XYZ file of C-alpha atoms in Angstrom:
613
model
C 39.759 -33.344 -45.383
C 38.831 -36.844 -44.292
C 36.612 -38.554 -46.943
C 36.563 -41.973 -45.370
C 33.155 -43.675 -45.363
C 31.766 -45.668 -42.516
C 31.191 -49.450 -43.061
C 27.465 -49.163 -43.600
C 27.863 -46.581 -46.336
C 30.538 -48.616 -48.052
C 28.405 -51.764 -47.911
C 25.420 -49.977 -49.444
C 27.546 -48.580 -52.283
C 29.178 -51.959 -53.021
C 25.842 -53.827 -53.021
C 24.309 -51.250 -55.383
C 27.316 -51.404 -57.703
C 27.361 -55.217 -57.768
C 23.662 -55.304 -58.541
C 24.200 -53.020 -61.513
C 27.167 -55.112 -62.664
C 25.278 -58.405 -62.406
C 22.351 -56.899 -64.304
C 24.721 -55.789 -67.077
C 26.355 -59.258 -67.281
C 22.968 -60.955 -67.573
C 21.829 -58.584 -70.316
C 25.037 -59.091 -72.275
C 24.917 -62.812 -71.871
C 21.358 -63.215 -73.074
C 22.041 -60.790 -75.906
C 24.600 -63.407 -77.278
C 27.505 -61.145 -76.371
C 28.937 -63.744 -74.159
C 32.582 -62.659 -74.479
C 31.636 -59.133 -73.497
C 29.658 -60.385 -70.558
C 32.571 -62.455 -69.317
C 35.042 -59.608 -69.751
C 32.753 -57.093 -68.010
C 32.101 -59.503 -65.159
C 35.830 -60.147 -64.754
C 36.702 -56.481 -64.540
C 33.544 -55.242 -62.747
C 34.658 -56.476 -59.320
C 37.956 -54.526 -59.125
C 36.275 -51.555 -60.757
C 33.504 -51.424 -58.165
C 35.743 -52.083 -55.179
C 38.301 -49.479 -56.301
C 35.732 -46.784 -57.111
C 34.039 -47.178 -53.701
C 37.120 -45.622 -52.065
C 37.637 -42.831 -54.639
C 35.929 -39.603 -55.616
C 34.291 -38.754 -58.907
C 37.474 -38.097 -60.892
C 39.180 -41.180 -59.484
C 36.169 -43.338 -60.382
C 36.223 -42.046 -63.972
C 39.931 -42.826 -64.379
C 39.462 -46.287 -62.888
C 36.521 -46.983 -65.225
C 38.524 -45.816 -68.260
C 41.482 -47.969 -67.287
C 39.275 -51.025 -66.894
C 37.704 -50.441 -70.324
C 41.129 -50.120 -72.003
C 42.248 -53.416 -70.474
C 39.076 -55.195 -71.716
C 39.175 -53.908 -75.313
C 41.917 -56.360 -76.558
C 39.935 -59.290 -75.255
C 36.878 -58.251 -77.270
C 38.743 -57.628 -80.468
C 38.649 -54.605 -82.630
C 36.106 -56.120 -84.981
C 33.339 -55.375 -82.514
C 33.242 -51.551 -82.249
C 29.770 -51.543 -80.714
C 30.936 -53.714 -77.845
C 34.002 -51.546 -77.325
C 31.918 -48.377 -77.078
C 29.430 -50.105 -74.722
C 32.260 -51.353 -72.536
C 33.901 -47.910 -72.271
C 30.627 -46.127 -71.541
C 29.582 -48.716 -69.011
C 32.915 -48.669 -67.137
C 33.005 -44.880 -67.089
C 29.402 -44.698 -65.838
C 29.961 -47.290 -63.116
C 33.283 -45.852 -61.946
C 32.198 -42.204 -62.113
C 28.821 -42.920 -60.513
C 30.327 -44.777 -57.586
C 32.963 -42.022 -57.103
C 30.308 -39.302 -57.259
C 28.148 -41.046 -54.641
C 31.236 -41.563 -52.542
C 32.112 -37.814 -52.751
C 28.588 -36.624 -51.816
C 28.523 -38.913 -48.834
C 31.912 -37.636 -47.668
C 30.860 -33.982 -48.041
C 27.676 -34.554 -46.049
C 29.588 -36.324 -43.342
C 32.189 -33.528 -43.110
C 29.509 -30.852 -42.905
C 27.744 -32.748 -40.150
C 31.036 -33.234 -38.306
C 31.869 -29.512 -38.527
C 28.406 -28.463 -37.454
C 28.457 -30.902 -34.553
C 31.883 -29.674 -33.459
C 30.790 -25.997 -33.684
C 27.526 -26.627 -31.799
C 29.252 -28.579 -29.054
C 31.888 -25.865 -28.644
C 29.306 -23.072 -28.645
C 27.086 -24.814 -26.135
C 30.039 -25.621 -23.931
C 31.222 -21.996 -24.010
C 27.763 -20.709 -23.111
C 27.402 -23.321 -20.393
C 30.751 -22.577 -18.730
C 30.572 -18.785 -19.051
C 26.975 -18.303 -17.950
C 26.562 -15.787 -15.116
C 23.916 -18.017 -13.545
C 24.451 -21.363 -11.797
C 23.818 -24.270 -14.227
C 23.483 -27.980 -13.453
C 22.732 -31.025 -15.593
C 20.911 -33.478 -13.333
C 19.309 -36.863 -13.715
C 15.920 -37.966 -12.458
C 17.322 -38.700 -8.997
C 18.785 -35.213 -8.674
C 22.405 -36.297 -9.169
C 24.543 -33.558 -10.664
C 25.923 -34.804 -13.990
C 27.660 -31.581 -14.929
C 28.013 -28.062 -13.446
C 29.460 -24.840 -14.792
C 32.165 -22.500 -13.506
C 29.664 -20.197 -11.798
C 28.358 -23.127 -9.762
C 31.842 -24.103 -8.667
C 32.757 -20.481 -7.852
C 29.600 -19.603 -5.921
C 28.685 -22.851 -4.193
C 32.072 -24.562 -4.014
C 32.479 -28.291 -3.218
C 35.000 -30.592 -5.018
C 34.341 -31.164 -8.701
C 35.207 -34.889 -8.676
C 32.843 -35.672 -5.854
C 29.453 -37.086 -6.840
C 26.836 -34.596 -5.614
C 23.070 -34.331 -5.671
C 21.240 -31.064 -6.074
C 19.538 -31.672 -2.734
C 22.891 -31.348 -0.933
C 23.101 -27.693 -1.976
C 19.674 -26.829 -0.597
C 18.982 -25.239 2.771
C 17.519 -27.769 5.240
C 14.334 -25.771 5.610
C 13.808 -25.829 1.817
C 14.672 -29.523 1.360
C 11.089 -30.828 1.079
C 10.198 -28.004 -1.263
C 13.132 -28.896 -3.547
C 12.193 -32.588 -3.644
C 8.629 -31.720 -4.580
C 9.805 -29.426 -7.344
C 12.154 -32.106 -8.775
C 9.264 -34.541 -9.083
C 7.161 -31.844 -10.696
C 10.006 -31.061 -13.145
C 10.105 -34.539 -14.654
C 6.313 -34.782 -14.652
C 5.547 -31.447 -16.280
C 8.777 -30.800 -18.175
C 9.718 -27.410 -16.659
C 9.897 -25.234 -13.560
C 9.538 -21.474 -13.328
C 10.241 -18.903 -10.570
C 10.961 -21.340 -7.729
C 12.617 -19.439 -4.865
C 14.656 -21.201 -2.205
C 18.102 -21.113 -0.608
C 21.393 -22.866 -1.336
C 24.098 -23.543 1.238
C 27.635 -22.906 -0.052
C 30.677 -24.924 1.040
C 31.581 -21.941 3.224
C 28.162 -22.281 4.955
C 26.911 -19.045 3.455
C 23.211 -18.909 2.643
C 22.535 -18.003 -0.997
C 18.965 -17.088 -1.988
C 18.290 -18.298 -5.532
C 15.511 -18.445 -8.086
C 15.283 -21.716 -10.048
C 14.235 -22.361 -13.617
C 14.520 -25.849 -15.095
C 13.745 -27.684 -18.331
C 13.536 -31.450 -18.917
C 15.715 -32.437 -21.902
C 15.026 -36.205 -21.825
C 13.125 -38.728 -19.770
C 15.972 -38.939 -17.275
C 17.863 -35.671 -17.621
C 17.171 -31.965 -17.080
C 19.056 -28.694 -16.935
C 18.562 -26.478 -13.857
C 19.397 -22.761 -13.830
C 19.722 -20.930 -10.507
C 19.903 -17.123 -10.384
C 21.805 -15.705 -7.417
C 19.459 -13.297 -5.593
C 21.919 -11.971 -3.026
C 22.466 -8.668 -4.818
C 18.755 -8.242 -5.371
C 18.062 -9.134 -1.734
C 20.639 -6.559 -0.609
C 19.044 -3.894 -2.780
C 15.611 -4.799 -1.425
C 16.955 -4.637 2.133
C 18.455 -1.195 1.531
C 15.249 -0.064 -0.109
C 13.207 -1.279 2.849
C 15.555 0.485 5.255
C 15.326 3.685 3.220
C 11.538 3.409 3.073
C 11.435 2.808 6.810
C 13.638 5.840 7.461
C 11.522 8.023 5.219
C 8.320 6.636 6.745
C 9.533 7.373 10.275
C 10.745 10.796 9.135
C 7.381 11.602 7.565
C 5.452 10.286 10.553
C 7.561 12.315 12.953
C 7.295 15.373 10.727
C 3.516 15.010 10.531
C 3.371 14.583 14.302
C 5.161 17.894 14.796
C 2.643 19.820 12.686
C 0.265 22.216 14.381
C -2.498 20.925 12.115
C -4.470 17.785 12.947
C -4.308 15.119 10.210
C -6.345 11.937 9.774
C -5.695 9.596 6.823
C -8.224 6.950 5.702
C -7.841 4.218 3.077
C -10.141 3.162 0.247
C -12.167 1.047 2.724
C -12.837 4.209 4.751
C -10.744 2.971 7.664
C -8.402 5.252 9.597
C -4.745 4.349 8.948
C -3.079 7.357 10.610
C -3.871 10.152 13.042
C -1.204 12.543 14.286
C -0.629 13.888 17.790
C -2.389 17.192 17.088
C -5.692 15.287 16.775
C -5.381 14.038 20.336
C -4.384 17.512 21.549
C -7.258 19.267 19.751
C -10.011 16.896 20.845
C -8.669 15.552 24.145
C -8.700 11.893 23.015
C -6.209 9.048 22.496
C -5.378 9.137 18.799
C -4.438 5.416 18.786
C -8.092 4.588 19.467
C -8.981 5.989 16.056
C -6.557 3.888 13.991
C -8.009 0.797 12.308
C -11.700 1.668 12.697
C -14.275 3.055 10.268
C -13.892 6.763 9.487
C -17.420 7.726 10.602
C -17.062 5.661 13.772
C -13.790 7.452 14.520
C -15.441 10.782 13.748
C -18.258 10.012 16.206
C -15.697 9.744 19.033
C -14.772 13.414 18.876
C -17.550 15.204 16.955
C -19.251 16.040 20.254
C -16.602 18.665 21.059
C -17.900 20.954 18.293
C -20.581 23.602 18.743
C -22.050 22.790 15.320
C -21.722 18.982 15.727
C -24.928 17.950 13.952
C -24.432 20.081 10.850
C -20.711 19.208 10.724
C -21.474 15.471 10.957
C -23.873 15.607 8.005
C -21.309 17.496 5.932
C -18.537 14.962 6.628
C -20.738 11.908 6.003
C -21.971 13.317 2.696
C -18.386 13.988 1.558
C -17.237 10.442 2.460
C -20.185 8.779 0.704
C -19.947 10.903 -2.450
C -16.141 11.153 -2.616
C -16.328 14.949 -2.806
C -13.831 17.327 -1.227
C -14.480 19.903 1.468
C -12.383 22.997 0.874
C -13.240 24.970 3.978
C -15.483 24.432 6.989
C -15.053 26.408 10.207
C -15.471 24.434 13.445
C -15.656 25.781 17.008
C -14.242 23.444 19.683
C -15.669 23.849 23.164
C -13.188 23.846 26.092
C -13.158 21.032 28.649
C -11.825 17.488 29.282
C -8.212 18.555 28.793
C -8.834 20.540 25.624
C -8.713 24.253 24.918
C -11.221 26.407 23.143
C -10.227 26.500 19.496
C -11.395 27.572 16.082
C -10.464 25.013 13.401
C -10.644 25.190 9.611
C -11.566 21.717 8.317
C -10.570 20.419 4.888
C -11.156 16.928 3.493
C -9.375 15.982 0.287
C -9.832 12.673 -1.633
C -6.636 10.820 -2.539
C -6.531 10.402 -6.302
C -3.212 8.622 -6.849
C -3.321 5.271 -8.633
C -2.177 3.289 -5.600
C -4.378 4.915 -2.936
C -7.467 5.970 -4.888
C -10.504 6.093 -2.626
C -8.721 7.239 0.519
C -8.948 10.693 2.114
C -6.822 13.172 4.065
C -8.643 15.284 6.652
C -6.988 18.486 7.898
C -7.920 20.380 11.044
C -6.012 23.677 10.869
C -5.888 25.716 14.058
C -6.947 29.265 13.133
C -7.726 30.395 16.682
C -5.014 33.071 16.704
C -5.963 34.160 13.200
C -9.599 34.549 14.210
C -8.590 36.526 17.278
C -6.446 38.760 15.096
C -9.303 39.150 12.646
C -11.701 40.051 15.431
C -9.145 42.473 16.881
C -8.505 43.970 13.469
C -12.212 44.244 12.812
C -12.681 46.034 16.140
C -9.718 48.319 15.473
C -11.086 49.048 12.023
C -14.404 50.030 13.515
C -12.667 52.258 16.065
C -10.523 53.749 13.307
C -13.591 54.430 11.209
C -15.232 56.112 14.167
C -12.024 58.113 14.695
C -12.035 59.155 11.050
C -15.618 60.229 11.340
C -14.860 62.205 14.475
C -11.746 63.687 12.880
C -13.653 64.747 9.804
C -16.369 66.206 11.957
C -13.767 67.910 14.099
C -11.957 69.316 11.083
C -15.215 70.659 9.698
C -16.131 72.249 13.015
C -12.650 73.636 13.609
C -12.315 74.962 10.093
C -15.726 76.590 10.345
C -15.180 77.993 13.847
C -11.667 79.242 13.053
C -12.451 80.701 9.672
C -15.174 82.988 11.016
C -12.915 85.045 13.341
C -10.112 84.833 10.768
C -12.434 86.204 8.128
C -13.360 89.030 10.505
C -9.721 89.666 11.328
C -8.719 89.634 7.666
C -11.607 91.902 6.648
C -11.093 94.546 9.326
C -7.304 94.568 8.821
C -8.047 95.276 5.185
C -10.408 98.088 6.146
C -7.761 99.613 8.374
C -5.175 99.504 5.613
C -7.547 101.051 3.074
C -9.112 103.745 5.319
C -6.418 104.602 7.878
C -3.093 103.768 6.153
C -2.324 107.477 5.662
C -3.008 108.208 9.341
C -0.542 105.555 10.579
C 3.184 105.808 10.718
C 5.536 103.373 8.970
C 5.624 100.946 11.871
C 1.822 100.904 12.225
C 1.343 100.156 8.521
C 3.886 97.357 8.808
C 1.951 95.825 11.707
C -1.305 95.935 9.786
C 0.201 94.242 6.718
C 1.791 91.587 8.920
C -1.580 90.973 10.609
C -3.360 90.637 7.268
C -0.722 88.257 5.809
C -0.820 86.127 8.971
C -4.589 85.817 8.805
C -4.401 84.822 5.125
C -1.778 82.147 5.882
C -3.929 80.901 8.750
C -6.885 80.540 6.382
C -4.708 78.590 3.917
C -3.498 76.312 6.716
C -7.058 75.581 7.762
C -8.009 74.792 4.140
C -4.986 72.479 3.759
C -5.804 70.679 6.997
C -9.379 70.199 5.881
C -8.259 68.903 2.481
C -5.743 66.525 4.041
C -8.270 65.077 6.499
C -10.799 64.559 3.726
C -8.423 62.437 1.614
C -9.870 58.977 2.145
C -10.519 57.045 -1.064
C -12.329 53.813 -1.815
C -10.855 51.869 -4.754
C -14.338 50.715 -5.777
C -15.189 54.325 -6.591
C -12.203 54.804 -8.908
C -12.902 55.928 -12.439
C -10.931 56.267 -15.653
C -8.936 59.499 -15.426
C -7.594 61.049 -18.697
C -4.289 62.431 -17.405
C -3.379 64.259 -20.635
C -6.622 66.264 -20.586
C -6.250 67.107 -16.883
C -2.701 68.436 -17.357
C -3.890 70.597 -20.262
C -6.638 72.023 -18.050
C -4.103 72.799 -15.312
C -1.943 74.588 -17.902
C -4.898 76.780 -18.845
C -5.773 77.511 -15.194
C -2.165 78.536 -14.402
C -1.724 80.661 -17.497
C -0.795 83.762 -15.479
C 1.655 81.863 -13.208
C 3.252 80.152 -16.218
C 4.145 83.333 -18.051
C 7.852 83.188 -18.860
C 7.963 79.452 -18.037
C 8.832 76.777 -20.604
C 6.298 74.013 -19.770
C 6.757 70.846 -21.846
C 4.088 68.108 -21.632
C 4.467 64.624 -23.169
C 1.641 64.125 -25.681
C 1.068 60.447 -24.799
C 0.360 60.649 -21.060
C -1.578 57.410 -20.322
C -4.917 57.302 -18.455
C -5.125 55.972 -14.886
C -7.747 54.623 -12.492
C -8.518 56.854 -9.521
C -10.241 59.990 -8.282
C -10.185 62.668 -10.967
C -10.179 65.512 -8.449
C -7.350 64.019 -6.389
C -5.194 63.150 -9.416
C -5.636 66.705 -10.649
C -4.534 67.958 -7.229
C -1.249 65.998 -7.402
C -0.249 67.391 -10.809
C -1.400 70.900 -9.828
C 0.645 70.974 -6.595
C 3.800 69.620 -8.237
C 3.637 72.073 -11.178
C 2.999 75.021 -8.826
C 5.969 73.951 -6.658
C 8.172 73.644 -9.769
C 7.309 77.252 -10.686
C 7.591 78.583 -7.132
C 10.990 77.038 -6.251
C 12.811 78.079 -9.421
C 15.569 80.673 -9.481
C 16.502 80.434 -13.182
C 15.993 83.230 -15.719
C 14.107 80.767 -17.916
C 12.307 78.148 -15.769
C 11.857 74.810 -17.573
C 9.256 72.292 -16.413
C 8.742 68.874 -18.005
C 5.650 66.720 -17.289
C 5.919 63.139 -18.601
C 5.953 59.429 -17.794
C 8.352 56.472 -18.009
C 7.895 52.738 -18.390
C 9.002 51.128 -15.120
C 8.748 47.328 -14.840
C 9.425 47.527 -11.106
C 5.899 48.808 -10.463
C 3.547 46.208 -11.957
C 0.054 47.449 -12.727
C 1.122 51.094 -12.255
C 2.105 54.021 -14.495
C 5.093 56.100 -13.368
C 4.740 59.875 -13.967
C 7.206 62.678 -13.265
C 7.350 66.487 -12.952
C 10.855 67.780 -13.617
C 12.224 71.302 -13.126
C 15.535 73.176 -13.328
C 14.983 74.983 -10.022
C 16.942 75.353 -6.801
C 17.105 71.625 -6.012
C 16.868 69.781 -2.668
C 19.628 68.319 -0.537
C 19.524 64.508 -0.348
C 19.149 64.560 3.443
C 15.813 66.352 3.041
C 14.313 64.023 0.381
C 12.090 62.268 2.919
C 11.445 65.260 5.147
C 9.835 67.412 2.454
C 6.796 65.072 2.304
C 5.988 65.777 5.945
C 3.125 68.058 6.953
C 4.011 71.775 7.071
C 7.673 71.073 6.281
C 9.316 74.169 4.725
C 13.022 74.149 3.981
C 13.201 77.816 2.937
C 12.438 81.009 4.852
C 8.788 82.006 4.719
C 9.571 85.454 3.394
C 11.286 83.943 0.325
C 8.558 81.505 -0.773
C 4.871 81.654 -0.023
C 2.847 78.605 1.055
C 1.964 76.465 4.086
C 4.274 73.513 3.388
C 1.344 71.066 3.118
C 1.367 70.676 -0.684
C 3.756 67.699 -0.885
C 2.137 66.062 2.160
C -1.210 66.222 0.345
C 0.402 64.737 -2.807
C 1.897 61.888 -0.782
C -1.429 61.132 0.909
C -3.329 61.102 -2.405
C -0.779 58.865 -4.150
C -0.735 56.388 -1.248
C -4.545 56.279 -1.172
C -4.301 55.176 -4.819
C -1.842 52.416 -3.828
C 1.153 54.177 -5.356
C 4.457 55.689 -4.258
C 6.048 59.123 -4.550
C 9.749 60.064 -4.339
C 12.190 62.725 -5.483
C 15.557 62.806 -7.228
C 17.338 66.128 -6.969
C 20.654 68.000 -7.057
C 21.322 71.388 -5.507
C 21.321 74.166 -8.117
C 20.302 71.865 -11.000
C 16.687 71.062 -10.230
C 14.396 68.279 -8.995
C 12.334 65.435 -10.471
C 9.303 64.203 -8.568
C 8.195 60.662 -9.512
C 4.889 59.080 -8.509
C 2.892 56.010 -9.516
C -0.843 55.616 -10.152
C -2.905 52.532 -11.159
C -3.110 51.739 -14.854
C -6.475 52.086 -16.528
C -7.889 49.061 -18.310
C -7.519 49.134 -22.087
C -10.812 49.960 -23.738
C -11.802 48.025 -26.844
C -13.507 50.458 -29.204
C -15.348 48.670 -32.004
C -16.332 50.628 -35.058
C -19.174 49.189 -37.056
C -19.305 50.268 -40.680
C -22.653 50.009 -42.363
């Protein structure tokens, strides 16, 4: 470690030491210790000069040595003087060495700190990612970093001014900012362009700080990457804007967009096509003024105008308003649904989007459907009337035929031969089947339900009632009924008819010694809002190719002489289930039995509250 003092420090130490020495000589002299004063004065000079170049320990040794040399001159008969001389020399030598050491330590610390700071600042300066220049008041570049040399170029040894880097069009701006820098002390966010040695234009952003009256540091951030990103972003925005505009132009709906000042900023091609006007004439003008240019095409123009003006002034939305456009002037007759929605995003708050949706075809379909519905209702009425008339007109002669054939069998059976009796029985059975067919036709034509008339139907109770009614038919049949059959919403009579027909069919088409019928329900997530019921038997079964056919009217798969019935039972079940919004289907295997599934609407859960007094 270097402990050498500078001349000023050494001079101060020597002067202080000599002053102390002179003061001590004077005190000794006037205290009549003249020999001691002379001896101290003689040795004080080398002591002080030697100690000024030593540390604390060296000063103490030098002071002790000086005292030992002076003791013989004083004599050993003066112990007080000897002690005073030793103490004084040690104090002077040690004190000067101690001061010398402290000064050296402070100087070394300052030197180390200065070296570290200079190295740190130099490293930061050279390795900065931004362009750095030290300049004087005239703009001359005093020092530049590696980034400056790499980006801008130009020889390092050449004397340059900051102005030489600047684009000619930004020259005056740069000069003005340099003057402002040394007047105000700093610059912030100054954007201009540099010209590199390769003639490339480099957009930069300047920040500068004045560090003295004639010097400043200037930092320039290269904006080329940012400019490239902004350019790509602008291109992407332009592409998306064109894409959106073209997409909006291809819509069948007319769209008008207004800003927060209520001025039209966009109108698509459908607007011009709907109203027979040039859409470009609407852009840039007040919304109500633009509206006045085409409102005359509407049948309800006055009422529509008041509605639109009120919505614009109040900022309210219009969810649906039906407009009728009159034909003429290059436009077709149309029915439009108008909607006006305020824009509530942070950037565009206050604007609106107006939609004109062409519902002409929809209205025509609605009108056609309404007319068809009316015709269908009239057809239903006529069909019901016809079925009533036919059933009444047919049942009268059938009743006569059935009655008299019965009389003949009862009164004249013994007078007829075998063939005659056979003919009479055939005639009676045919008339009975004809009456059943007429009843089934009447029942089928009368199945027309309105969901508003549906009621809560307790299925479990209805099935129990059917079991009681069919007690005779169910003799020898194992009928199992799930105890938790859920209630449904529908027509109680029609629901009862479905279960009745399916149970009767399960008994009728069963060839087993012990027929087994199971009535229950399953949880089926495929049919939301519906309960799925089933009637299962171990009967003759149905081939898979007939699973759809059996639900047709009067479809019988078995010979009439084997199984009684008209074949309308399953058709009636299908019609009832469909009128309730459900489905019916069968799963079966020949010889093993069949399972008929059908769905009916769930009944709402009733909340029964019991109040205890």
